Tab-separated table of C-alpha atoms (C1' of nucleotides) in Angstrom:
chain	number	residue	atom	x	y	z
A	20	UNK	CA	17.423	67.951	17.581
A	21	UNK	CA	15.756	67.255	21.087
A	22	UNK	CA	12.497	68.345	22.227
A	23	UNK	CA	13.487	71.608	23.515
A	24	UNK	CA	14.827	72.498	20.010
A	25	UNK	CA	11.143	70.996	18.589
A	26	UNK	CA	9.633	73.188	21.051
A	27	UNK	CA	11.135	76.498	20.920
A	28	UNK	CA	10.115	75.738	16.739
A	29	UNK	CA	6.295	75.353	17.486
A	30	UNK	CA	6.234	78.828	19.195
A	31	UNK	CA	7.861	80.211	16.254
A	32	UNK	CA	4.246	79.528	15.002
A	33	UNK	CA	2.018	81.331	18.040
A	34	UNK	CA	1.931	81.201	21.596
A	35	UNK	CA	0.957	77.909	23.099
A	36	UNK	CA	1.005	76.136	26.231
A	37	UNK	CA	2.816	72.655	27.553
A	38	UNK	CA	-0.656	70.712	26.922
A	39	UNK	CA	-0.920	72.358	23.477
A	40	UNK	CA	2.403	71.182	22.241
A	41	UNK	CA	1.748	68.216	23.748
A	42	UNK	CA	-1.328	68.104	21.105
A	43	UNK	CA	0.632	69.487	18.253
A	44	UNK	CA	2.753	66.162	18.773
A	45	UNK	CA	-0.432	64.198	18.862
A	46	UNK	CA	-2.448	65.503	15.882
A	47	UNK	CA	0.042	67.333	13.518
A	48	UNK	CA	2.081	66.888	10.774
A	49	UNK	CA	5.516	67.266	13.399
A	50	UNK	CA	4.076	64.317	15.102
A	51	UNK	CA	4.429	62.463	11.785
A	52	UNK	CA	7.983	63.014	12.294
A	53	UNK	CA	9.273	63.385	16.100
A	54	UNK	CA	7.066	62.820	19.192
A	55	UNK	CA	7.057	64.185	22.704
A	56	UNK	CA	5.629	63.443	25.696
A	57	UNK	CA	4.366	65.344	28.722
A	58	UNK	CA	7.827	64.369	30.506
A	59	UNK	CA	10.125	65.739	28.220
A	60	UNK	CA	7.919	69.055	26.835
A	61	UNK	CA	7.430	70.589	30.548
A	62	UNK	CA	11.082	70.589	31.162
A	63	UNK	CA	11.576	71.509	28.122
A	64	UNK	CA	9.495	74.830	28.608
A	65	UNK	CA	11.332	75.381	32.051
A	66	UNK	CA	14.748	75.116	30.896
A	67	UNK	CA	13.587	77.569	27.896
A	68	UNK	CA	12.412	80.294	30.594
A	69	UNK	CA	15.580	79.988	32.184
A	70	UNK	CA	17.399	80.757	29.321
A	71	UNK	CA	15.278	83.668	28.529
A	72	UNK	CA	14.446	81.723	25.177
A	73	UNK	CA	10.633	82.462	25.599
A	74	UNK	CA	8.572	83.935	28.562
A	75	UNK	CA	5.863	82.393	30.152
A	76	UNK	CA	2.024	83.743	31.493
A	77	UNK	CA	0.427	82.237	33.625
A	78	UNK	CA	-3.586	82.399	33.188
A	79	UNK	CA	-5.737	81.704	35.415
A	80	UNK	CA	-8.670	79.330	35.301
A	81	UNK	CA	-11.234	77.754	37.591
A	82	UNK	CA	-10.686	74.501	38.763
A	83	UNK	CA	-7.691	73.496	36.920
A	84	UNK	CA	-3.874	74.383	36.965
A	85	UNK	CA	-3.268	77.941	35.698
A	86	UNK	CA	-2.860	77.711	32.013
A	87	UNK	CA	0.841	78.567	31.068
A	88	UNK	CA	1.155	80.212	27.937
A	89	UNK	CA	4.384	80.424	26.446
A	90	UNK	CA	5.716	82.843	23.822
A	91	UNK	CA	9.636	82.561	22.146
A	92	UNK	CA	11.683	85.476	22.550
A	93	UNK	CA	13.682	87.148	19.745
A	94	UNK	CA	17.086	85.513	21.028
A	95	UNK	CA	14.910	82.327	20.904
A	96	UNK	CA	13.808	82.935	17.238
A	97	UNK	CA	17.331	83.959	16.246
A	98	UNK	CA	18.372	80.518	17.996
A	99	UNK	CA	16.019	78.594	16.180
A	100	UNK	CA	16.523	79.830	12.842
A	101	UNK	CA	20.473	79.246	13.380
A	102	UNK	CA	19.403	75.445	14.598
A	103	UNK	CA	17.611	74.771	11.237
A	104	UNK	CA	20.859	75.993	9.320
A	105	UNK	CA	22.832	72.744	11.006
A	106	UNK	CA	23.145	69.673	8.673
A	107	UNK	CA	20.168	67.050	10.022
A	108	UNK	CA	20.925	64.059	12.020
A	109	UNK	CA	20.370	61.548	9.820
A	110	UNK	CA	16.676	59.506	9.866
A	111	UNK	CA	16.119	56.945	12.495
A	112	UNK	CA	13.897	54.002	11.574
A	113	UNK	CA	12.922	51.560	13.520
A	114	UNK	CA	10.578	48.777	13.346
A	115	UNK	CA	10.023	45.936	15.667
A	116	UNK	CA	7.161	44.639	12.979
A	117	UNK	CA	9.932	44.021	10.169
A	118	UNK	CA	12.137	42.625	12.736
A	119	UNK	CA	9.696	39.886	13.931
A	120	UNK	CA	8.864	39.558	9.421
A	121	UNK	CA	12.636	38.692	9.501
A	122	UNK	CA	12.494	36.266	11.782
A	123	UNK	CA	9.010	34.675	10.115
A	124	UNK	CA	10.942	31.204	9.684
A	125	UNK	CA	10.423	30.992	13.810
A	126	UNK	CA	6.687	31.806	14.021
A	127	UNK	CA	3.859	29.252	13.623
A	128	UNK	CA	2.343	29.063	10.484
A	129	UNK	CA	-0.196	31.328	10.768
A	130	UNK	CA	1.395	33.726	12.433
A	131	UNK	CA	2.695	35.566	9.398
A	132	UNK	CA	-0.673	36.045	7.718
A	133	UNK	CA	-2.136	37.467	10.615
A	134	UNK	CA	0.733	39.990	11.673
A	135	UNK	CA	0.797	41.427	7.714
A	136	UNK	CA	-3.331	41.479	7.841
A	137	UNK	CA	-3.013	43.590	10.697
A	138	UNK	CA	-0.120	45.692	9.753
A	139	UNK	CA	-2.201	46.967	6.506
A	140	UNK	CA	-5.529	47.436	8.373
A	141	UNK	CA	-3.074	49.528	10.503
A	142	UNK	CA	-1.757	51.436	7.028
A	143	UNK	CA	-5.291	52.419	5.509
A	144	UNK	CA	-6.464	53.872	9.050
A	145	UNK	CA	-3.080	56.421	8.570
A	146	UNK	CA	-4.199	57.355	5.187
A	147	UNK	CA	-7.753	57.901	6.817
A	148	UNK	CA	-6.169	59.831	9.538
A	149	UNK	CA	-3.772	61.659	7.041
A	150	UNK	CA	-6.734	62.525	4.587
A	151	UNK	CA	-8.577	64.243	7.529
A	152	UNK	CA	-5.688	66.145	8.439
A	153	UNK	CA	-5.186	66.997	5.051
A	154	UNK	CA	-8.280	68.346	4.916
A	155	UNK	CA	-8.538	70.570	7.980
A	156	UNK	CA	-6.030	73.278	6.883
A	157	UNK	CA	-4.409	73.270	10.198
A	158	UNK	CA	-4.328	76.707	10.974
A	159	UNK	CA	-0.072	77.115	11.605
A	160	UNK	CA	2.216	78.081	9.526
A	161	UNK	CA	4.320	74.600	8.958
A	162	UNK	CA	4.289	72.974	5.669
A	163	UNK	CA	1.620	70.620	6.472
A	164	UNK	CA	0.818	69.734	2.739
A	165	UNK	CA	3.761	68.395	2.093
A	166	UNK	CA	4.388	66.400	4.671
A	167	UNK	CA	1.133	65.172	4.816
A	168	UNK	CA	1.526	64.182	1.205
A	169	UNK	CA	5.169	62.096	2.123
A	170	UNK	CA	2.844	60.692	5.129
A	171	UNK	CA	0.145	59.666	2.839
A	172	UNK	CA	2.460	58.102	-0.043
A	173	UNK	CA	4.474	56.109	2.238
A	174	UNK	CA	1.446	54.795	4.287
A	175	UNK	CA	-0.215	53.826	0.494
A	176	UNK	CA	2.993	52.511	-0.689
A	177	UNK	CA	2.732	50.264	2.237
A	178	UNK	CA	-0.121	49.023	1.837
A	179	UNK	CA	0.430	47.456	-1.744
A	180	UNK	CA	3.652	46.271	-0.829
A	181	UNK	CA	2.207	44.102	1.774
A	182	UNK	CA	-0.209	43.050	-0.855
A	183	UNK	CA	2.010	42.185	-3.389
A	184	UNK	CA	5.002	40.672	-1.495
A	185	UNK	CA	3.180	38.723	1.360
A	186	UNK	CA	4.034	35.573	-0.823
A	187	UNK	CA	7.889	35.827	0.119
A	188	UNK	CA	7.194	35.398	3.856
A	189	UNK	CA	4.184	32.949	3.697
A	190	UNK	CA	4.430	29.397	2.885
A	191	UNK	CA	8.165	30.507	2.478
A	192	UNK	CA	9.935	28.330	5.282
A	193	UNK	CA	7.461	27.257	8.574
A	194	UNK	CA	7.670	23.759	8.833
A	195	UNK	CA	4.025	24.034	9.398
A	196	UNK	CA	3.478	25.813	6.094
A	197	UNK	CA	5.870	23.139	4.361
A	198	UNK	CA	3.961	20.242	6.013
A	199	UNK	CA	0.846	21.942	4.618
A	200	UNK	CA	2.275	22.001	1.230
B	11	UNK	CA	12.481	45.069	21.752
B	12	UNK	CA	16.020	45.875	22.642
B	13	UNK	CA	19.468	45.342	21.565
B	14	UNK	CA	19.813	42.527	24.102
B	15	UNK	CA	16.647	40.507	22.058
B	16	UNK	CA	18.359	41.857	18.691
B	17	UNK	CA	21.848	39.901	19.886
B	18	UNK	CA	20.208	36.785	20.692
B	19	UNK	CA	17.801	37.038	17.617
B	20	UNK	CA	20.979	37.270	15.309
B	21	UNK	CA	22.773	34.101	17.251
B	22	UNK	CA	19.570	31.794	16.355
B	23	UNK	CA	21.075	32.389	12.798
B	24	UNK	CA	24.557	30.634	14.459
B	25	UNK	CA	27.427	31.896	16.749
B	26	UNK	CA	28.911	35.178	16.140
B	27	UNK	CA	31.188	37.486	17.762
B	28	UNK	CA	30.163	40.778	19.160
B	29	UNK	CA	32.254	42.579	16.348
B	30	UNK	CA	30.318	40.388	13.583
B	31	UNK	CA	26.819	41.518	15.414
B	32	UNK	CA	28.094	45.072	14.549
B	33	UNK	CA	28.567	44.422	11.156
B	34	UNK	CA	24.944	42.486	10.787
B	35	UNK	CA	23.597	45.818	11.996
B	36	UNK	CA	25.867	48.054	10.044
B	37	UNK	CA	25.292	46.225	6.621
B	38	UNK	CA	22.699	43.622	6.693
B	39	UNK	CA	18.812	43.854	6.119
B	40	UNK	CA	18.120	44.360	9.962
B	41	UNK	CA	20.294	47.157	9.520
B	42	UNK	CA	17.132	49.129	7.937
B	43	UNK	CA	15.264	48.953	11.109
B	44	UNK	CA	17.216	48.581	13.820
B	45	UNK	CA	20.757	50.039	14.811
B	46	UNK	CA	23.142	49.320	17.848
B	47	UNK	CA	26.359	50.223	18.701
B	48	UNK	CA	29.337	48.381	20.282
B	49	UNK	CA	28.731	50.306	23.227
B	50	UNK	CA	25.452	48.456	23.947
B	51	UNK	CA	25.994	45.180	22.305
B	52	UNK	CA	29.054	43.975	24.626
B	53	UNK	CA	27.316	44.726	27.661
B	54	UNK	CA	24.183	42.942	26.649
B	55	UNK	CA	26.594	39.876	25.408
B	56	UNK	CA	27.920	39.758	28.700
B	57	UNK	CA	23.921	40.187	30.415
B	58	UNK	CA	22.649	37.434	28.097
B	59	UNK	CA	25.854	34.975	29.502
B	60	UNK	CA	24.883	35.752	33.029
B	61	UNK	CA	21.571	35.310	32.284
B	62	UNK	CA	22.303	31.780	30.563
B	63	UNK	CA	20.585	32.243	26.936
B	64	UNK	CA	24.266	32.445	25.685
B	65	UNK	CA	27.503	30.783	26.060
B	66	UNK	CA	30.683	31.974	25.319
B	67	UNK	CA	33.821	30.219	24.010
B	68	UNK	CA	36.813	32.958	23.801
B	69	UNK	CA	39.132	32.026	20.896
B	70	UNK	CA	43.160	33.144	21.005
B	71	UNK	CA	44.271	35.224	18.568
B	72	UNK	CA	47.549	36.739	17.531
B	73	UNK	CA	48.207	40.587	18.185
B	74	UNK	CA	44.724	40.633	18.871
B	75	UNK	CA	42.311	40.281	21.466
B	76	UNK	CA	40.310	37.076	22.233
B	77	UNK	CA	37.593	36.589	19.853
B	78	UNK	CA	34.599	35.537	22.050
B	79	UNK	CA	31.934	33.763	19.861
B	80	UNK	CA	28.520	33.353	21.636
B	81	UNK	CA	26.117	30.679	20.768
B	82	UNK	CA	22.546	30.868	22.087
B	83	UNK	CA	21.274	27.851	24.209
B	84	UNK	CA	18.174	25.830	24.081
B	85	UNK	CA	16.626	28.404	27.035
B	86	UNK	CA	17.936	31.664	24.882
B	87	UNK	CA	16.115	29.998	21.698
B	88	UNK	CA	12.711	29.424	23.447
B	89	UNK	CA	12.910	33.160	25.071
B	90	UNK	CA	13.658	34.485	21.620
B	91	UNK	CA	10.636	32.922	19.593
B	92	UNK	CA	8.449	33.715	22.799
B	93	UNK	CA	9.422	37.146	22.330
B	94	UNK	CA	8.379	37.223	18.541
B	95	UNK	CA	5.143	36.405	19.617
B	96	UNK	CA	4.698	39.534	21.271
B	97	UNK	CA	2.432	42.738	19.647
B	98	UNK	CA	5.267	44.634	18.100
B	99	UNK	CA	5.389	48.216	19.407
B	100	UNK	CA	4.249	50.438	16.973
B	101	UNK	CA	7.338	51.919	14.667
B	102	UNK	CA	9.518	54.904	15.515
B	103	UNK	CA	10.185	57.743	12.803
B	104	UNK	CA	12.333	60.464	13.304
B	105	UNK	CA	13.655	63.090	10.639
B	106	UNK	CA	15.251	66.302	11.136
B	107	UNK	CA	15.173	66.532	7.787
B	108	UNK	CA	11.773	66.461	7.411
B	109	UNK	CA	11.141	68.848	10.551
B	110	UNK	CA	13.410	71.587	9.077
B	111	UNK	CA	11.366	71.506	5.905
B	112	UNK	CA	8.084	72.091	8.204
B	113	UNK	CA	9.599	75.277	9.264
B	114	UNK	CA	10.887	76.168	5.430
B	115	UNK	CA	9.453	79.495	5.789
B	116	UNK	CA	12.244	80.714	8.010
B	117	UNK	CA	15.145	79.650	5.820
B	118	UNK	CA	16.926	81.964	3.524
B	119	UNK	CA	15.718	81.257	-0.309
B	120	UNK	CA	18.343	78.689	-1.624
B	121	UNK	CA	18.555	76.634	1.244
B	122	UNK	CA	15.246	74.340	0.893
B	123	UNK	CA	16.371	73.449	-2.797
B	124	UNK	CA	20.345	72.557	-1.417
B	125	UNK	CA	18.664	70.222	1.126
B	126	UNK	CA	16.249	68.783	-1.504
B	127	UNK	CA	18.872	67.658	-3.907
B	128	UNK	CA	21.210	66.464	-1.120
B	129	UNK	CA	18.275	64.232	0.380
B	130	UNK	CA	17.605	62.648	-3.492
B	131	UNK	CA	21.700	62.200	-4.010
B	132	UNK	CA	21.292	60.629	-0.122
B	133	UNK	CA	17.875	58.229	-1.649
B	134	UNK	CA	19.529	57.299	-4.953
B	135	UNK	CA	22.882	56.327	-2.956
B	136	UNK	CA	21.275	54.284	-0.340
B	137	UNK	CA	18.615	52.370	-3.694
B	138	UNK	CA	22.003	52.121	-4.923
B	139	UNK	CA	23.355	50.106	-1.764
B	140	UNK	CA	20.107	48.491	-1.270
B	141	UNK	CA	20.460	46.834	-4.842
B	142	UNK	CA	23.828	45.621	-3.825
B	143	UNK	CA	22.869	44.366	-0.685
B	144	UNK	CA	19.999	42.279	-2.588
B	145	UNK	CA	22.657	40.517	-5.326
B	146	UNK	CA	24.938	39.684	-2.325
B	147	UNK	CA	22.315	36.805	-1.578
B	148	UNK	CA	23.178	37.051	2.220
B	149	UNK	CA	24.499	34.269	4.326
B	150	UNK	CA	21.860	34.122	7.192
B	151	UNK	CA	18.494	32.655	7.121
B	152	UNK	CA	16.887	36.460	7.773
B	153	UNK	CA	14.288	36.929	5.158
B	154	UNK	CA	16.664	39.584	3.631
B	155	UNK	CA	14.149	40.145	-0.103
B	156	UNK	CA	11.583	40.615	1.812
B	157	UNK	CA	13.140	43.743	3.551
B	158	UNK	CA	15.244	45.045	0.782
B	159	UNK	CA	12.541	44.789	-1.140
B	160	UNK	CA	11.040	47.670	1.058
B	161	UNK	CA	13.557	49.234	1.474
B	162	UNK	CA	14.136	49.903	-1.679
B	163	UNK	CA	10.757	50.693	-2.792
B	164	UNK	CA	10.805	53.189	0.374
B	165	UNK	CA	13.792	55.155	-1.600
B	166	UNK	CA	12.686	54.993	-4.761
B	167	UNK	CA	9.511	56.941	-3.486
B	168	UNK	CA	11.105	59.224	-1.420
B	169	UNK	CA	12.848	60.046	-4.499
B	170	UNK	CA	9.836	60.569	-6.981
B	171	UNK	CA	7.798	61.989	-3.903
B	172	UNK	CA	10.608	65.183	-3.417
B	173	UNK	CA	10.968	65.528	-6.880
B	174	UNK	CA	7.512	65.870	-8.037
B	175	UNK	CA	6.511	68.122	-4.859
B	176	UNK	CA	9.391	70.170	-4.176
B	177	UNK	CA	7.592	72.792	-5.678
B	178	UNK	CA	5.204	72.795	-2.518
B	179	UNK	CA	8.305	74.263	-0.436
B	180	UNK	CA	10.437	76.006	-2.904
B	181	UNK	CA	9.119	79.962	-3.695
B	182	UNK	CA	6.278	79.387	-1.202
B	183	UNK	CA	6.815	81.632	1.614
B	184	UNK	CA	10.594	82.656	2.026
B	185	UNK	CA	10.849	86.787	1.878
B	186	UNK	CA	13.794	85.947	-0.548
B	187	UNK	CA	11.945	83.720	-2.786
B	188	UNK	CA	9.077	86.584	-2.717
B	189	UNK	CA	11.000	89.439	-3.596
B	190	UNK	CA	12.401	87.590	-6.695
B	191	UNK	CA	9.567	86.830	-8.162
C	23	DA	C1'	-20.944	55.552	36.015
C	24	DG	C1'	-17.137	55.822	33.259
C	25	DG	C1'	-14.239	57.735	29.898
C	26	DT	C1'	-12.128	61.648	27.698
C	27	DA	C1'	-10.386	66.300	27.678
C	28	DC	C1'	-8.258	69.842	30.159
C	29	DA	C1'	-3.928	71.194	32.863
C	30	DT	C1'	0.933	70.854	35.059
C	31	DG	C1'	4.493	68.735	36.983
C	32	DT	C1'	8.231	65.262	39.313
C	33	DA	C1'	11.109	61.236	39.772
C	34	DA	C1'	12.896	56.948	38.792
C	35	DG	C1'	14.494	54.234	35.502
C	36	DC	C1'	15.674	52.432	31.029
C	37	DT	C1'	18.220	52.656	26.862
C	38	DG	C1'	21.296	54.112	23.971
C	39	DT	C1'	25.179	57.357	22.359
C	40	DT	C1'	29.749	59.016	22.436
C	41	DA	C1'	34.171	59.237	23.726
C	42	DC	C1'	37.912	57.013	25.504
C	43	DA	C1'	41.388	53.154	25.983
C	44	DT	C1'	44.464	49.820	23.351
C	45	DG	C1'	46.744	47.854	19.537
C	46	DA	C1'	47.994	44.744	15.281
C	47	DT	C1'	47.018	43.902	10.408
C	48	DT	C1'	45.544	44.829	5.901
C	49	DT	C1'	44.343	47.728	2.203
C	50	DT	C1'	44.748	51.947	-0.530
D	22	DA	C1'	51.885	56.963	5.134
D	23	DA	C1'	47.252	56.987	6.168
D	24	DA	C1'	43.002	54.843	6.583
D	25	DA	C1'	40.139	51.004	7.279
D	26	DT	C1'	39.411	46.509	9.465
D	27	DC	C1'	39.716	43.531	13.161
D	28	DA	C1'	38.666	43.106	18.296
D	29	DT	C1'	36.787	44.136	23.128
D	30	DG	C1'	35.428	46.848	26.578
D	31	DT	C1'	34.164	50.949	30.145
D	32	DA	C1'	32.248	55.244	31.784
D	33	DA	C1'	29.930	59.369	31.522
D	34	DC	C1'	26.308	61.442	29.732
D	35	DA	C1'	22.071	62.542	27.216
D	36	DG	C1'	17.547	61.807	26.356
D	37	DC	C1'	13.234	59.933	26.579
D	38	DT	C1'	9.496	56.931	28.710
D	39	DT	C1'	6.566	55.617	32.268
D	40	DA	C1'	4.361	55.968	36.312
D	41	DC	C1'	2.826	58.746	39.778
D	42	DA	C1'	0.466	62.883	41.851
D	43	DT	C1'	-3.890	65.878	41.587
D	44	DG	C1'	-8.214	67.487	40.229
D	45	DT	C1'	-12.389	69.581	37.440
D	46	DA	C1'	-15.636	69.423	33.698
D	47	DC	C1'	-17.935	67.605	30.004
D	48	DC	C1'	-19.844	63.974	27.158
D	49	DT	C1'	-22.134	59.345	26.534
DNA sequence: AGGTACATGTAAGCTGTTACATGATTTT
DNA sequence: AAAATCATGTAACAGCTTACATGTACCT
């Protein structure tokens, strides 16, 4: 599923414009799973037009670009709806955190303890940030409450794995750790 | 961090063959959060010879071609752990699976629940490859518990998480689900 | 005075995916 | 007999990221 795909979806929800998806990306649940930049969602919206997949107004405004609103078509809802019918890509992880924890045996001896300290500081502000958007009741239609729930229990789950399995990494095989020993 | 780091990362672990890199990715711990494909770890073999971090030694084979085994030299080694030192990006997420069950709503009535139980079969079999994985007590020095040990616990949520909440997206707002009640 | 929000877009480049090309050996 | 494993590589393509270009208005 590309961006084009994720975007033609978001006006299944209301008419929006480039910068709006762009902020649906940055605040919402969908940005929990897939992001999208500027450079990818204004194409996007182009090629969408072309293809008489949703229609665009322009508004205009003082002192800034007109304001393109966009609104999906029925042959774009009917494509749409026919795109969420296709078996899903499978997930893509990827962390370059747990690739540097697998490598721990090469970092200084501090290193370690520092890089997990900051990784769950990093997994309680999500929960903050999830429990906020939990609580706004985002006005579209997507299933925020359960994905903001997965969001939540992952970042938690996180967090007290770090806690409870730091011990495997530190003091584990640093030279520096072992001299400390 | 890309595949070329990930290649000489895995050779500070001792010399391997671009085929045997495949395999680290396909069934080893780094395998969880990273993935690369023959198609970009030759070419970034051969850029990490040219480049001097690696050498090659090609090793004759019957009916087969050359193995080349790469070892990393003393320059590739001191790139590698300068590299580690680095502020990890931040991680990458991406689930069609979860984006299709934002936009439940549009689905007919029995799909959401089909996708549900294929996605706990799909948890279950990868806790049940994860446990393997952890028995096999892996060759390399990676810190392979350590990871499997979140990976599984990532599963094993993902499992209780759909099964408990699955409610949230099943007879919430399909027509179909409506008109049976 | 500086940063953030609003607002759209292009272009170059990086990275990775997929398909193709080739073929023997081992396992099921 | 078919499928998986071993073994390397290229080329075309797809897709996304980043930087650049441009500017107003509001908030601190």
């Amino acid at each position: 599923m590309d961006v084009r795909t994720l975007c033609l979806g978001i006006l299944t929800l209301g008419d929006a414009s480039g910068y709006e998806i762009r902020k649906m990306f940055a605040d919402d649940a969908i940005g929990e799973v897939f992001d999208a930049n500027f450079g990818s969602i204004y194409p996007a919206l182009n090629r969408l037009t072309e293809e008489g997949l949703v229609v665009c107004t322009a508004q205009a405004q003082e002192g800034r670009p007109d304001k393109k609103v966009y609104s999906i078509t029925a042959e774009g809802r009917t494509l749409f709806t026919h795109e969420l019918m296709r078996v899903p890509a499978r997930d893509r992880f990827r962390s370059e955190f747990f690739v540097i924890l697998l490598f721990a045996d090469l970092l200084p001896g501090d290193r370690v303890g520092d890089l997990i300290d900051g990784r769950i500081v990093h997994h309680q502000q999500e929960v903050a940030r999830l429990e906020a958007l939990a609580r706004q009741e985002s006005a579209g239609a997507l299933n925020t409450p359960f994905m903001v729930g997965f969001g939540l229990a992952h970042h938690r789950l996180a967090v007290s794995y770090l806690t409870e399995n730091r011990h495997l990494l530190e003091n584990a095989g640093s030279p520096v750790a072992q001299i400390a020993e």
